[in-house]
Short mmCIF file of C-alpha atoms and ligand atoms in Angstrom, two decimals:
data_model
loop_
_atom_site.label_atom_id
_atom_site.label_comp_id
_atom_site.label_asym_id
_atom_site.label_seq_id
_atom_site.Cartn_x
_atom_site.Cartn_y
_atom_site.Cartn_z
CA UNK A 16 0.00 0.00 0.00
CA UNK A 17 2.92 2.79 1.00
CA UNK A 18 5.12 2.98 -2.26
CA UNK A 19 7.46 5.76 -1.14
CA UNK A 20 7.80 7.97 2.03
CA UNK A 21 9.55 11.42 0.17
CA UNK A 22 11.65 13.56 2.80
CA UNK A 23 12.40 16.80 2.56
CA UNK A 24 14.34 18.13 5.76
CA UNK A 25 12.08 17.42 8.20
CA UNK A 26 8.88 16.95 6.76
CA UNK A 27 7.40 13.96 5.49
CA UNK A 28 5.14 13.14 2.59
CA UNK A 29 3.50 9.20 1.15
CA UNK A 30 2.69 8.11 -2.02
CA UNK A 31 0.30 5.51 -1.19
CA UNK A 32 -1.94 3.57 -3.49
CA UNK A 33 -3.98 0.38 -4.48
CA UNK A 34 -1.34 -2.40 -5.92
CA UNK A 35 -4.53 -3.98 -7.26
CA UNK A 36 -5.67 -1.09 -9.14
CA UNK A 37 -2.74 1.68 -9.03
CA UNK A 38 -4.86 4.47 -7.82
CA UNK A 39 -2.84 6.01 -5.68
CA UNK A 40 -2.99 9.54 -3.41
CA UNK A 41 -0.23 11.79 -2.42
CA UNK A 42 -0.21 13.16 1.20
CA UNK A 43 0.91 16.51 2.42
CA UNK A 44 3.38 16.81 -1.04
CA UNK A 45 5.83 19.13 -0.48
CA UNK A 46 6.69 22.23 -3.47
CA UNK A 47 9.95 21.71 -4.31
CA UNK A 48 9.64 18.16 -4.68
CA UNK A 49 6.58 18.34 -7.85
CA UNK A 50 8.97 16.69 -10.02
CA UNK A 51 10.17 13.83 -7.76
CA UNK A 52 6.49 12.75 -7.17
CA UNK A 53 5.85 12.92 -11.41
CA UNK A 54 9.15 10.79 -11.27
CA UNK A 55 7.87 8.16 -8.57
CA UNK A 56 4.32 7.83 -9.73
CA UNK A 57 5.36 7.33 -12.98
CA UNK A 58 8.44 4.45 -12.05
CA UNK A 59 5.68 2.75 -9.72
CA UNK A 60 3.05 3.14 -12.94
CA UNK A 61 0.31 4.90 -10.58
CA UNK A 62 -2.15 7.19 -11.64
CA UNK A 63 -2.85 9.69 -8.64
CA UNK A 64 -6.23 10.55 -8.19
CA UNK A 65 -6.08 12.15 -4.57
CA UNK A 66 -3.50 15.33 -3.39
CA UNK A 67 -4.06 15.31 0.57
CA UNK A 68 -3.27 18.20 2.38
CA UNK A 69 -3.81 16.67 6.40
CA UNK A 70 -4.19 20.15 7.35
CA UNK A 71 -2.87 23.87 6.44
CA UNK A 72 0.97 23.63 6.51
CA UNK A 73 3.06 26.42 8.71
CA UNK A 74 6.34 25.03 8.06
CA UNK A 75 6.76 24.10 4.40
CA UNK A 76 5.00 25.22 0.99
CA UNK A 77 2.80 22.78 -0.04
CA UNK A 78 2.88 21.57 -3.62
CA UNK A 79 -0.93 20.35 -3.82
CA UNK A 80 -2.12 22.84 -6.11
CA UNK A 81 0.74 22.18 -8.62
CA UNK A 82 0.17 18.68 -8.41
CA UNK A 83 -3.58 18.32 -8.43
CA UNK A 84 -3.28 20.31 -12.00
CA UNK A 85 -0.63 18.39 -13.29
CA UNK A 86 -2.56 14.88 -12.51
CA UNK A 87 -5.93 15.91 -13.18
CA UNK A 88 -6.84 15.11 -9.31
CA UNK A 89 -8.40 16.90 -6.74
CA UNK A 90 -6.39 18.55 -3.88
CA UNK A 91 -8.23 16.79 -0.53
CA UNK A 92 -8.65 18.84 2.72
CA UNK A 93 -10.88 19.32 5.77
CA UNK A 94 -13.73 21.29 5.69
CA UNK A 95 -12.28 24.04 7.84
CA UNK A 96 -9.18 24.26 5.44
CA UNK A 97 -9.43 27.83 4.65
CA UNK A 98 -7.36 27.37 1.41
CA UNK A 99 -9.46 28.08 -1.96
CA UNK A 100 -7.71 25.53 -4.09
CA UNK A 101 -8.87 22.64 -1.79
CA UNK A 102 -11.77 20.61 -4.15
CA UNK A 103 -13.00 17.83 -2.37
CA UNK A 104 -13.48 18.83 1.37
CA UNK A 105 -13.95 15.69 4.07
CA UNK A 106 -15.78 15.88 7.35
CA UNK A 107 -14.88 13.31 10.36
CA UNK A 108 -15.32 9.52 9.31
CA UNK A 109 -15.54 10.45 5.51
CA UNK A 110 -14.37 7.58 3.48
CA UNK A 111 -12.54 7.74 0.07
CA UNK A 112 -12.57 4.44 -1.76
CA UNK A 113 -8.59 4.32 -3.57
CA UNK A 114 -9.09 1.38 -6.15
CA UNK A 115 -9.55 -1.27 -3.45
CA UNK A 116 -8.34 0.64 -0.29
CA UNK A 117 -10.39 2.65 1.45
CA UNK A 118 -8.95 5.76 2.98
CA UNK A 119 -11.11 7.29 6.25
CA UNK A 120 -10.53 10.97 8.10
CA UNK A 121 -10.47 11.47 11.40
CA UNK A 122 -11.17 15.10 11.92
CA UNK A 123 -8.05 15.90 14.79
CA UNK A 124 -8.26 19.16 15.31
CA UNK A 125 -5.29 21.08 17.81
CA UNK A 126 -2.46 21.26 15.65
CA UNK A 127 -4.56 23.16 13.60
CA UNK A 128 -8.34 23.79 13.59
CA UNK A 129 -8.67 21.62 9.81
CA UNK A 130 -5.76 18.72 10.67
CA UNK A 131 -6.72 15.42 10.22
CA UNK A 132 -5.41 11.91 9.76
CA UNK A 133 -5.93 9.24 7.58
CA UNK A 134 -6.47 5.55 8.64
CA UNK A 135 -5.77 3.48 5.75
CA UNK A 136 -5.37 -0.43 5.34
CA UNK A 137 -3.63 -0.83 9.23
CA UNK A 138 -2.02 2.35 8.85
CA UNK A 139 -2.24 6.18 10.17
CA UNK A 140 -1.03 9.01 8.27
CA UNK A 141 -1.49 11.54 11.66
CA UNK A 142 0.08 14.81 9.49
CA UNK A 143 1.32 16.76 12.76
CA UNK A 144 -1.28 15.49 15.30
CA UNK A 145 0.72 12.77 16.34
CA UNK A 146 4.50 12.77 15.58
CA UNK A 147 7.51 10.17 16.91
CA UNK A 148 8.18 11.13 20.32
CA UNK A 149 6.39 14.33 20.54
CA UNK A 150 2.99 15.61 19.24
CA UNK A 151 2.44 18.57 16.84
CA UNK A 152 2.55 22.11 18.31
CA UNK A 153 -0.46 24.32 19.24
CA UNK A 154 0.86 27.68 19.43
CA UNK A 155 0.57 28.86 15.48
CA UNK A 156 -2.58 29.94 14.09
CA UNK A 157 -6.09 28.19 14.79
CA UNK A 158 -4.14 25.80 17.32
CA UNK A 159 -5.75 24.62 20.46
CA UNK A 160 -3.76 22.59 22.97
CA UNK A 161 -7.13 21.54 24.47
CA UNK A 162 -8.28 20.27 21.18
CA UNK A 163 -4.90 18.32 21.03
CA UNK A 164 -5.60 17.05 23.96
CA UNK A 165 -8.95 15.40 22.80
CA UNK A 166 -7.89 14.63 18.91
CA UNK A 167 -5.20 12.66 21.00
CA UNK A 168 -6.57 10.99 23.49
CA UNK A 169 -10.01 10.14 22.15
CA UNK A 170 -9.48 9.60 18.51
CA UNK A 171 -5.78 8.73 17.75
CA UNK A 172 -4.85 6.86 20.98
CA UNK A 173 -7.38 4.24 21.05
CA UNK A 174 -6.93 2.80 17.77
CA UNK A 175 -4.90 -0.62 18.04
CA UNK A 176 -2.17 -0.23 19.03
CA UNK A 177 -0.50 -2.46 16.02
CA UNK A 178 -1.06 0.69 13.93
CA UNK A 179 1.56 2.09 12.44
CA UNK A 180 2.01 5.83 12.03
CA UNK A 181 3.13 7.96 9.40
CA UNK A 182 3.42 11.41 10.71
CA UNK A 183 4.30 14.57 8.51
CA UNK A 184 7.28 15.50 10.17
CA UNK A 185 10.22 13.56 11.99
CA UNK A 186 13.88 15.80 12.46
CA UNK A 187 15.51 12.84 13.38
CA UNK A 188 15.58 10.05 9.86
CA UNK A 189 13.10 7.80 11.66
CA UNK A 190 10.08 7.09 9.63
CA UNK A 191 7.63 5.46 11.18
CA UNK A 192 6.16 4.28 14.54
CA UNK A 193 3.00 2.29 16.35
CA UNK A 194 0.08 3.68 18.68
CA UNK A 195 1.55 1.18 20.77
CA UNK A 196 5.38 2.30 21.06
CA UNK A 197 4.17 6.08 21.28
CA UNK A 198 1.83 5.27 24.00
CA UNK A 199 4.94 3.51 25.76
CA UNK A 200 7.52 6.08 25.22
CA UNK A 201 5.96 9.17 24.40
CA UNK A 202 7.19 11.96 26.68
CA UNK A 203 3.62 14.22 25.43
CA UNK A 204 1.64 11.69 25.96
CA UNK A 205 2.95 10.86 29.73
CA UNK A 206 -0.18 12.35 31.16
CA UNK A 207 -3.61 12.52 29.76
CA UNK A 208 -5.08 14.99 32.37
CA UNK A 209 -6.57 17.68 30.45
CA UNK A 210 -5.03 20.70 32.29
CA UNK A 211 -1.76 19.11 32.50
CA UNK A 212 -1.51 18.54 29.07
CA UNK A 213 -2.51 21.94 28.29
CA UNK A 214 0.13 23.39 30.25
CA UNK A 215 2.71 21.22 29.04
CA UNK A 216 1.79 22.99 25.56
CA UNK A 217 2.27 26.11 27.10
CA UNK A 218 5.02 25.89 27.94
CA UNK A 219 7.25 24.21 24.77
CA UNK A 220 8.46 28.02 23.96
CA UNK A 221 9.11 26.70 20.39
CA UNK A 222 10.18 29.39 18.09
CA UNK A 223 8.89 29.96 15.16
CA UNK A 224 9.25 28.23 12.06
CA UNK A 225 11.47 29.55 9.11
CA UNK A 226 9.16 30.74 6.48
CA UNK A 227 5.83 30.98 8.41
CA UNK A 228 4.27 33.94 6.94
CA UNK A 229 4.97 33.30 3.36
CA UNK A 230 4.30 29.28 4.07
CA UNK A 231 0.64 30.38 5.87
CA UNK A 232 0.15 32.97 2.83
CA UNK A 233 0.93 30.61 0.24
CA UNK A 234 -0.97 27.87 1.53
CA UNK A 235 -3.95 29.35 2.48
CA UNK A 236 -4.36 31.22 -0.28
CA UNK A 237 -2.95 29.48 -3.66
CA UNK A 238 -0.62 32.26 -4.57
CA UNK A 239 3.29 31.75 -5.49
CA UNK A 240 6.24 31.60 -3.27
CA UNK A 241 8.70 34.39 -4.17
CA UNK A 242 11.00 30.85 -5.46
CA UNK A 243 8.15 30.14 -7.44
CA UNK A 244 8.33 33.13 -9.38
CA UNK A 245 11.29 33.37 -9.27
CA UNK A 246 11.68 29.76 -10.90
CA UNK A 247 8.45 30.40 -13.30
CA UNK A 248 11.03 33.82 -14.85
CA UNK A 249 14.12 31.24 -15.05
CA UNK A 250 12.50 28.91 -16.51
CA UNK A 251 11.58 31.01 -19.80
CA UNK A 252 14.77 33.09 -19.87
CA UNK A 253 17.81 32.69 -21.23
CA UNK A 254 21.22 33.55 -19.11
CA UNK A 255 24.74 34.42 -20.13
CA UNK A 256 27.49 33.56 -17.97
CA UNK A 257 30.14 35.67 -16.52
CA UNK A 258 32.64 34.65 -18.52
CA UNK A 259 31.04 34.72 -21.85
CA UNK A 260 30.02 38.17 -20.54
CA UNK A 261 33.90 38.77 -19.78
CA UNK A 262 34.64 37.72 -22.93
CA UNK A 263 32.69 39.41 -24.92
CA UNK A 264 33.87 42.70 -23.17
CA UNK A 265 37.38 41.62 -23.80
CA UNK A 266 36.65 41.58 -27.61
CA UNK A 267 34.81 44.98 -27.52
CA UNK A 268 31.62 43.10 -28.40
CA UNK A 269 28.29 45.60 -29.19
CA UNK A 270 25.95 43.47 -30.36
CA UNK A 271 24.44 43.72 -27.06
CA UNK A 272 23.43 45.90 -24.38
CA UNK A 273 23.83 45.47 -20.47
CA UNK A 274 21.03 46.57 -18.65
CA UNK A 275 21.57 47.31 -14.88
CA UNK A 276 18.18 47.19 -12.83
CA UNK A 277 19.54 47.97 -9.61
CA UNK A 278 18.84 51.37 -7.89
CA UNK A 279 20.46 54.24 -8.56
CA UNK A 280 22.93 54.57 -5.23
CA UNK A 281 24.07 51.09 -6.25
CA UNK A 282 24.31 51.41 -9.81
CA UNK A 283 26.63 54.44 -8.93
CA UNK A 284 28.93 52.75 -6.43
CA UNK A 285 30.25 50.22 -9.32
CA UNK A 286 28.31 48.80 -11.93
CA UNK A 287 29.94 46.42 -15.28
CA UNK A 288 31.53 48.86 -17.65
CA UNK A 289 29.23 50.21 -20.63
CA UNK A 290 26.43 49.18 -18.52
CA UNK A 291 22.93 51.28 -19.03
CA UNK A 292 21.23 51.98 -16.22
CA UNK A 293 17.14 51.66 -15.46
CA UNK A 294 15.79 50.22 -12.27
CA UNK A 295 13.54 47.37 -12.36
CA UNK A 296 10.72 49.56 -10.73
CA UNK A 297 10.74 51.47 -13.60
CA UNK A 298 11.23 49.26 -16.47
CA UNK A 299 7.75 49.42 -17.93
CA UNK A 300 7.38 53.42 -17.53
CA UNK A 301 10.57 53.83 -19.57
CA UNK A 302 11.09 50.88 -21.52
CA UNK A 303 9.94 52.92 -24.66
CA UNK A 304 11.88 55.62 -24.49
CA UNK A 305 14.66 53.30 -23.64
CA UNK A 306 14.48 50.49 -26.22
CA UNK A 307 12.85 51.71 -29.19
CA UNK A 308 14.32 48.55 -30.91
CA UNK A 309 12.58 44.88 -30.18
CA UNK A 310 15.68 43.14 -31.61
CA UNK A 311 18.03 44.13 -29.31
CA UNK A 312 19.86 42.09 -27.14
CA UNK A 313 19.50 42.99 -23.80
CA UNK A 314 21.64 41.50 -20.80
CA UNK A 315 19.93 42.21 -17.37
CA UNK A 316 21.85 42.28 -14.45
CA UNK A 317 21.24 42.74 -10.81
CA UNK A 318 23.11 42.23 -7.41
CA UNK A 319 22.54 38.84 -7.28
CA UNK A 320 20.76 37.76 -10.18
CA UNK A 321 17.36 36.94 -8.93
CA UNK A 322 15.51 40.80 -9.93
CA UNK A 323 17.42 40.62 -13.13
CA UNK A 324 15.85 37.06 -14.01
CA UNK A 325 12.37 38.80 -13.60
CA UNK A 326 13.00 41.84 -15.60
CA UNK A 327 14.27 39.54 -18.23
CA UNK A 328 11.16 37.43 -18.29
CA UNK A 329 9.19 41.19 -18.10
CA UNK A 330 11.15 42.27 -21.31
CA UNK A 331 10.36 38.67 -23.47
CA UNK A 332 6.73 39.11 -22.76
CA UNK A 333 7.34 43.00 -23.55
CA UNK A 334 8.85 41.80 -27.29
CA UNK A 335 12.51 41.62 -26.33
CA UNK A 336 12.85 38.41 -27.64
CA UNK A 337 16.52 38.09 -27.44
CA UNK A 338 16.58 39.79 -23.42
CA UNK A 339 18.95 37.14 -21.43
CA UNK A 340 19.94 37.67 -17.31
CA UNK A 341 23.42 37.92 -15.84
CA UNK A 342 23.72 34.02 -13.90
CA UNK A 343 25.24 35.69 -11.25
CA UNK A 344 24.74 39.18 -10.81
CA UNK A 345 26.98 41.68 -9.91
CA UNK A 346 28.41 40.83 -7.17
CA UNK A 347 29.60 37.46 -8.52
CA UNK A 348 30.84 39.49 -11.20
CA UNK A 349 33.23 41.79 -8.91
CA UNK A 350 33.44 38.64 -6.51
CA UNK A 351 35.56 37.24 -9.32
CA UNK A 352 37.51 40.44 -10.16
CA UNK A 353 36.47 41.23 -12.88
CA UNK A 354 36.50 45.10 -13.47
CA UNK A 355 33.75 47.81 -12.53
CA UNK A 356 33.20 51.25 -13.58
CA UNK A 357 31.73 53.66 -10.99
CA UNK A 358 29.32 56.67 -11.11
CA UNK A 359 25.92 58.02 -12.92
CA UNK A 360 24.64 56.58 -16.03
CA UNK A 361 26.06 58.49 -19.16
FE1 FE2 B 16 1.96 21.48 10.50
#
C-alpha cells in the first residue's frame, strides 16, 4: 500500500496507493519536490487521483495545487481548510474508496483547527497530530492545545495499538512508529489529564518556524512563493554567464546591451563597464523611451541575479525576444575580479 515515504528536511510526505488497481494519493506533497512525485508515480506506474493536504501547513509550501493540475486530481482537505484551491473537502469519518483501499478521516483538530489523519489499510497518516516522540505544536494559528488534547486521546490513541504511524514531520531520519510504542515512550503523551496537558503545551516556547508567513500565505491562499516566481522567470529566460560576458567585453563586443536594474545609489557605487542603467521599478514606464528597438539584445543584471531574471522574463513578454539575465549578478561578477566602472549613467 505505502510505495514511497519522500523527505524533505524534516517533513514527510507518502505516495500511497492500491497495488490492485494503481490508484494512488499523495499526502501533504511538499513544493519543491513536484517533479520527484511525477518521477515516482510514474516508475511505480500509478495514476494519482487524490493530493491530501492533512491540514494547512506552517512550516513548508505545499505543492498540492501544482500537483492536483498536473494529474488531473483533486487537492483533498478538511472542511475548515481555509485554502481556496482545496476541491474535495472531508468531514470526520468520511471515506474515500482508492481502487480497493479505502482511505477514512479522522477530523483531529489542535495542531490546527482543519488537521486530520488518515487511517488506511492498518495504517495512520497523523500529518502533525501525532508525531515520533512528541505531538504537533499548538501555538501557530487556529491551534488549540485543548483540542490536542482530545484529537489525541479520544481519537488517535485508542486505535490498536499495532497501527503504524506515518506522521508529517520527523527531524531525526526515523520514519515510522506504532500507537503502541508512542503510548509507551511518548514523553507528550505521559499524562492525559486535560489541564496538565494543556500546560505542558504552554510551555514548549518553540520558536517559530522559518518561512511561516509566506508558508501560511501561500498555503492558504494558492498564490506563489517568491521561489516560485522566481523559478516560473528562469525557466523562460535565457542567461549568459560571466565569462562569456567577460569575454565578450574583452573583444569589444556591441551586439548587445547590459542593462543594470539595480537602484540608482548602487548602480553608482560600481556597476559592469558600458552598462545602461534603469531600475527594475521602472522598467515598464521607460522601456519605450529606452528600447525603441525589439531586436536588441538585452543582458539584465542585478546584485545577485534573482531581480534581473524577472526583468528579463518582463522584457520577453514586452517583445525583447533576445533579453537574457546575468547568472550571477553583480556581485559574482566583482566577486571574481572582474573590473567595474563607478558613477551616474552616461
Ligand atoms: Fe503542521
Amino acid at each position: 500500500m505505502l510505495y514511497e515515504q519522500i523527505r524533505t528536511g524534516g517533513c514527510l510526505s507518502y505516495l500511497i496507493g492500491c497495488p490492485e488497481t494503481c490508484a494512488a494519493a499523495l499526502i501533504d506533497p511538499e513544493l519543491h519536490q513536484v517533479d520527484r512525485y511525477r518521477g515516482l508515480a510514474a516508475r511505480h506506474g500509478l495514476r494519482l487521483r487524490y493530493i491530501i493536504d492533512t491540514h494547512t501547513h506552517a512550516d513548508h509550501f505545499t505543492g498540492a495545487r501544482q500537483l492536483a493540475r498536473i494529474f488531473d486530481a483533486p487537492v483533498v482537505m478538511h472542511r475548515e481548510s481555509p485554502a481556496p484551491f482545496a476541491d474535495l473537502r472531508l468531514e470526520d469519518g468520511d471515506t474515500l474508496h482508492l481502487g480497493d483501499l479505502r482511505l477514512v478521516a479522522l477530523h483531529t483538530p489542535g495542531h490546527t483547527r482543519d488537521s486530520m489523519c488518515l487511517q488506511v489499510d492498518g495504517a495512520l497518516f497523523t500529518g502533525d497530530t501525532l508525531l515520533i516522540g512528541a505531538t504537533g505544536r499548538t501555538d501557530l494559528p487556529t491551534g488549540d492545545a485543548e483540542a490536542l488534547c482530545d484529537s489525541l486521546f479520544h481519537k488517535v490513541l485508542p486505535l490498536d495499538p499495532a497501527t503504524r504511524v506515518y506522521p508529517a514531520h520527523d527531524y531525526k531520519e526515523r520514519s515510522s512508529t506504532t500507537i503502541g510504542e508512542e503510548l509507551a515512550s511518548n514523553p507528550r503523551l505521559a499524562r492525559r489529564d486535560r489541564t496538565a496537558f494543556v500546560e505542558m503545551m504552554r510551555q514548549l516556547n518553540l520558536s517559530a518556524p522559518t518561512h511561516l508567513t509566506e508558508a501560511l500565505r501561500t498555503n492558504m491562499s494558492g498564490g506563489k512563493t517568491v521561489d516560485q516566481l522566481l523559478a516560473d522567470s528562469a525557466a523562460v529566460v535565457p542567461f549568459m554567464s560571466l565569462a562569456e560576458l567577460h569575454g565578450r567585453l574583452q573583444r569589444r563586443a556591441n551586439d548587445f546591451v547590459i542593462l543594470d536594474v539595480r537602484e540608482r545609489d548602487a548602480f553608482e557605487q560600481g556597476h559592469i563597464p558600458g552598462a545602461r542603467h534603469l531600475p527594475r521599478g521602472q522598467l515598464e514606464l521607460r522601456v519605450n523611451e529606452a528600447f525603441p528597438d525589439p531586436t536588441v539584445r538585452i543582458l539584465a543584471c542585478c546584485e545577485f541575479g534573482k531581480i534581473s531574471t524577472l526583468a528579463a522574463a518582463t522584457l520577453r513578454e514586452l517583445g525583447f525576444s533576445r533579453a537574457v539575465a546575468l547568472d550571477g549578478g553583480v556581485k559574482a561578477w566583482r566577486d571574481q575580479n572582474y573590473p567595474m566602472e563607478t558613477g551616474p549613467a552616461p
